[in-house]
Amino acid sequence: MSRSDYYHDMKDLARRVRAEYGLASCCVRKSDLRRIYKDQGVRIDIWPYKLKEVRGAYFRDHLGPTVMVAKLPNDPFVFTLAHELKHHLFDHGVAIAPCGARNQSEHIEIGAEIFAAELLFPEADFSRMMCDLGVGKGTCAPRHIIELKRRTRTTLSYLGLVKRAEFLGLAAAGSLPRAGWKTLEEKLYGVPFYKQSARR
């Protein structure tokens, strides 16, 4: 099987999981992943501290399957649970290293990233919503990404949305920022009320 076929299969797997568990929107929450994990018989262990390079790890031993997740903000936490779910569903019998910066280039890890992105925000929905925003080939600007995130409340991160836009040719490679999205959002829509209260 070629890598492109493998990655295509991971998208198909994500769509089947969405259908099986009734994930109809682009806003997949922690509670949705916890429900799937419970049904699959997978325990979730939270590391009570931050780790520099490791976001999560999947284990299967005599106690059954377990996913360990680092202490993360909401969006990367949900994405990591989705990523590790792919390992549980598809990678039985495969030696899997903890998921972090060091092994992101491995095709098993790339497959898990593709699965997670499709589970959280299907490519077809992304394309349709971008079209609704008037975005065509090569015309995606930061304001479109911000508007899409605000409209859908998706837990796919800004960086995940950027990668999707570039992959689909809606933005030229490297034309969108990799960081600083919260600052850009505040410039367009103002500082959220809870931040205004904290600053006072």
Short mmCIF file of C-alpha atoms in Angstrom, two decimals:
data_model
loop_
_atom_site.label_atom_id
_atom_site.label_comp_id
_atom_site.label_asym_id
_atom_site.label_seq_id
_atom_site.Cartn_x
_atom_site.Cartn_y
_atom_site.Cartn_z
CA MET A 1 0.00 0.00 0.00
CA SER A 2 1.34 3.44 -0.93
CA ARG A 3 1.53 6.20 1.65
CA SER A 4 -1.15 8.19 -0.18
CA ASP A 5 -3.48 5.17 -0.06
CA TYR A 6 -2.71 4.71 3.62
CA TYR A 7 -3.50 8.35 4.40
CA HIS A 8 -6.71 8.09 2.37
CA ASP A 9 -7.69 5.06 4.44
CA MET A 10 -7.09 7.04 7.65
CA LYS A 11 -9.54 9.71 6.45
CA ASP A 12 -12.08 7.00 5.66
CA LEU A 13 -11.57 5.50 9.12
CA ALA A 14 -12.18 8.90 10.74
CA ARG A 15 -15.41 9.34 8.76
CA ARG A 16 -16.62 5.91 9.84
CA VAL A 17 -15.91 6.75 13.49
CA ARG A 18 -17.80 10.04 13.13
CA ALA A 19 -20.77 8.19 11.68
CA GLU A 20 -20.69 5.41 14.27
CA TYR A 21 -20.61 7.83 17.20
CA GLY A 22 -22.91 10.49 15.77
CA LEU A 23 -20.35 13.27 15.46
CA ALA A 24 -22.35 15.54 13.17
CA SER A 25 -20.67 18.91 13.74
CA CYS A 26 -17.20 20.39 13.38
CA CYS A 27 -17.08 21.02 17.12
CA VAL A 28 -15.83 17.77 18.65
CA ARG A 29 -15.37 18.14 22.39
CA LYS A 30 -13.50 16.36 25.17
CA SER A 31 -16.80 14.77 26.21
CA ASP A 32 -17.23 13.27 22.72
CA LEU A 33 -13.77 11.68 22.83
CA ARG A 34 -14.29 10.45 26.39
CA ARG A 35 -17.55 8.80 25.28
CA ILE A 36 -15.78 7.04 22.41
CA TYR A 37 -12.91 5.98 24.66
CA LYS A 38 -15.35 4.58 27.22
CA ASP A 39 -17.14 2.57 24.54
CA GLN A 40 -13.80 1.30 23.24
CA GLY A 41 -12.68 0.31 26.73
CA VAL A 42 -9.67 2.66 26.69
CA ARG A 43 -8.57 4.34 29.92
CA ILE A 44 -7.34 7.94 29.89
CA ASP A 45 -4.54 8.90 32.26
CA ILE A 46 -3.63 12.58 32.53
CA TRP A 47 -0.06 13.52 33.29
CA PRO A 48 -0.32 16.19 36.02
CA TYR A 49 2.58 18.16 34.54
CA LYS A 50 3.70 19.57 31.21
CA LEU A 51 6.23 17.76 29.04
CA LYS A 52 8.29 19.55 26.42
CA GLU A 53 8.15 17.03 23.60
CA VAL A 54 5.52 14.39 24.41
CA ARG A 55 1.82 15.12 24.05
CA GLY A 56 0.44 11.62 24.42
CA ALA A 57 1.16 7.90 24.31
CA TYR A 58 -0.86 4.75 23.66
CA PHE A 59 -0.22 1.56 25.61
CA ARG A 60 -1.80 -1.88 25.56
CA ASP A 61 -0.83 -4.29 28.33
CA HIS A 62 -2.38 -6.88 30.65
CA LEU A 63 -4.55 -4.10 32.15
CA GLY A 64 -5.95 -3.24 28.73
CA PRO A 65 -5.51 -0.20 26.48
CA THR A 66 -4.53 3.12 28.04
CA VAL A 67 -3.85 6.57 26.62
CA MET A 68 -1.66 8.93 28.58
CA VAL A 69 -2.12 12.62 27.76
CA ALA A 70 0.03 15.53 28.84
CA LYS A 71 -1.47 18.57 30.53
CA LEU A 72 -2.49 20.63 27.50
CA PRO A 73 -4.84 23.47 26.54
CA ASN A 74 -8.26 22.37 25.27
CA ASP A 75 -7.68 22.20 21.49
CA PRO A 76 -4.38 20.27 21.56
CA PHE A 77 -5.80 18.03 24.30
CA VAL A 78 -8.77 17.05 22.10
CA PHE A 79 -6.51 16.62 19.06
CA THR A 80 -4.15 14.38 21.04
CA LEU A 81 -7.04 12.17 22.18
CA ALA A 82 -8.16 11.89 18.54
CA HIS A 83 -4.59 11.12 17.44
CA GLU A 84 -4.19 8.36 20.03
CA LEU A 85 -7.59 6.91 19.10
CA LYS A 86 -6.18 6.11 15.66
CA HIS A 87 -3.40 4.10 17.29
CA HIS A 88 -5.99 2.15 19.28
CA LEU A 89 -8.21 1.45 16.27
CA PHE A 90 -5.59 0.73 13.64
CA ASP A 91 -2.11 0.09 15.00
CA HIS A 92 -2.51 -3.16 16.94
CA GLY A 93 0.77 -5.04 17.06
CA VAL A 94 2.78 -2.01 15.96
CA ALA A 95 5.48 -0.60 18.24
CA ILE A 96 4.40 2.98 18.85
CA ALA A 97 6.68 5.58 20.37
CA PRO A 98 5.19 8.37 22.50
CA CYS A 99 3.72 10.99 20.20
CA GLY A 100 5.86 14.11 20.18
CA ALA A 101 8.18 16.23 18.11
CA ARG A 102 10.83 13.55 17.58
CA ASN A 103 8.72 11.11 15.58
CA GLN A 104 6.23 13.34 13.77
CA SER A 105 7.69 12.40 10.36
CA GLU A 106 6.92 8.69 10.73
CA HIS A 107 4.08 7.62 8.44
CA ILE A 108 2.19 6.03 11.36
CA GLU A 109 2.26 9.38 13.16
CA ILE A 110 1.36 11.35 10.05
CA GLY A 111 -1.54 8.94 9.56
CA ALA A 112 -2.68 9.63 13.13
CA GLU A 113 -2.50 13.39 12.51
CA ILE A 114 -4.57 13.01 9.32
CA PHE A 115 -7.08 10.80 11.14
CA ALA A 116 -7.40 13.31 14.00
CA ALA A 117 -7.87 16.31 11.70
CA GLU A 118 -10.57 14.49 9.71
CA LEU A 119 -12.30 13.32 12.89
CA LEU A 120 -12.43 16.85 14.30
CA PHE A 121 -13.24 18.74 11.08
CA PRO A 122 -13.93 16.75 7.89
CA GLU A 123 -12.19 18.02 4.79
CA ALA A 124 -15.46 18.18 2.80
CA ASP A 125 -17.08 20.40 5.46
CA PHE A 126 -14.00 22.61 5.57
CA SER A 127 -14.06 23.09 1.78
CA ARG A 128 -17.79 23.86 1.74
CA MET A 129 -17.54 26.38 4.58
CA MET A 130 -14.55 28.09 3.00
CA CYS A 131 -16.55 28.39 -0.22
CA ASP A 132 -19.39 29.95 1.80
CA LEU A 133 -16.87 32.52 3.04
CA GLY A 134 -15.96 33.35 -0.58
CA VAL A 135 -12.56 31.66 -0.44
CA GLY A 136 -11.25 30.22 -3.69
CA LYS A 137 -7.92 28.78 -4.78
CA GLY A 138 -5.05 30.80 -3.31
CA THR A 139 -7.29 33.47 -1.75
CA CYS A 140 -7.46 32.36 1.88
CA ALA A 141 -6.39 35.14 4.26
CA PRO A 142 -5.95 35.07 8.05
CA ARG A 143 -9.39 36.68 8.54
CA HIS A 144 -11.02 33.71 6.78
CA ILE A 145 -9.33 31.21 9.12
CA ILE A 146 -10.36 33.26 12.15
CA GLU A 147 -13.95 33.61 10.92
CA LEU A 148 -14.16 29.87 10.26
CA LYS A 149 -12.88 29.01 13.75
CA ARG A 150 -15.30 31.44 15.39
CA ARG A 151 -18.30 30.23 13.36
CA THR A 152 -17.72 26.52 13.92
CA ARG A 153 -16.05 26.60 17.38
CA THR A 154 -13.98 23.72 16.04
CA THR A 155 -11.37 22.19 18.32
CA LEU A 156 -9.05 21.81 15.33
CA SER A 157 -6.34 24.34 16.12
CA TYR A 158 -5.51 27.41 14.08
CA LEU A 159 -2.38 25.64 12.85
CA GLY A 160 -4.47 22.63 11.84
CA LEU A 161 -6.82 24.91 9.88
CA VAL A 162 -3.82 26.58 8.21
CA LYS A 163 -2.36 23.22 7.15
CA ARG A 164 -5.74 22.17 5.74
CA ALA A 165 -6.09 25.43 3.76
CA GLU A 166 -2.60 25.02 2.30
CA PHE A 167 -3.10 21.32 1.52
CA LEU A 168 -6.29 22.10 -0.41
CA GLY A 169 -4.60 24.94 -2.30
CA LEU A 170 -6.81 27.61 -0.75
CA ALA A 171 -3.66 29.33 0.53
CA ALA A 172 -0.15 29.30 -0.87
CA ALA A 173 2.36 27.36 1.21
CA GLY A 174 3.80 29.62 3.91
CA SER A 175 1.38 32.48 3.20
CA LEU A 176 -0.47 32.15 6.52
CA PRO A 177 1.07 32.65 9.96
CA ARG A 178 2.05 29.66 12.07
CA ALA A 179 1.50 31.42 15.40
CA GLY A 180 0.00 34.55 16.94
CA TRP A 181 -3.58 33.70 16.02
CA LYS A 182 -5.15 34.80 19.30
CA THR A 183 -3.58 38.24 18.88
CA LEU A 184 -4.89 38.47 15.31
CA GLU A 185 -8.34 37.40 16.48
CA GLU A 186 -8.37 40.11 19.15
CA LYS A 187 -7.38 42.73 16.57
CA LEU A 188 -10.34 41.75 14.42
CA TYR A 189 -12.96 41.12 17.10
CA GLY A 190 -11.66 42.82 20.22
CA VAL A 191 -10.43 41.48 23.54
CA PRO A 192 -12.82 38.90 25.07
CA PHE A 193 -14.78 40.11 28.09
CA TYR A 194 -13.13 37.62 30.46
CA LYS A 195 -9.71 39.01 29.52
CA GLN A 196 -10.89 42.61 30.01
CA SER A 197 -12.12 41.72 33.51
CA ALA A 198 -8.81 39.99 34.36
CA ARG A 199 -6.80 43.02 33.22
CA ARG A 200 -8.80 45.31 35.51
#
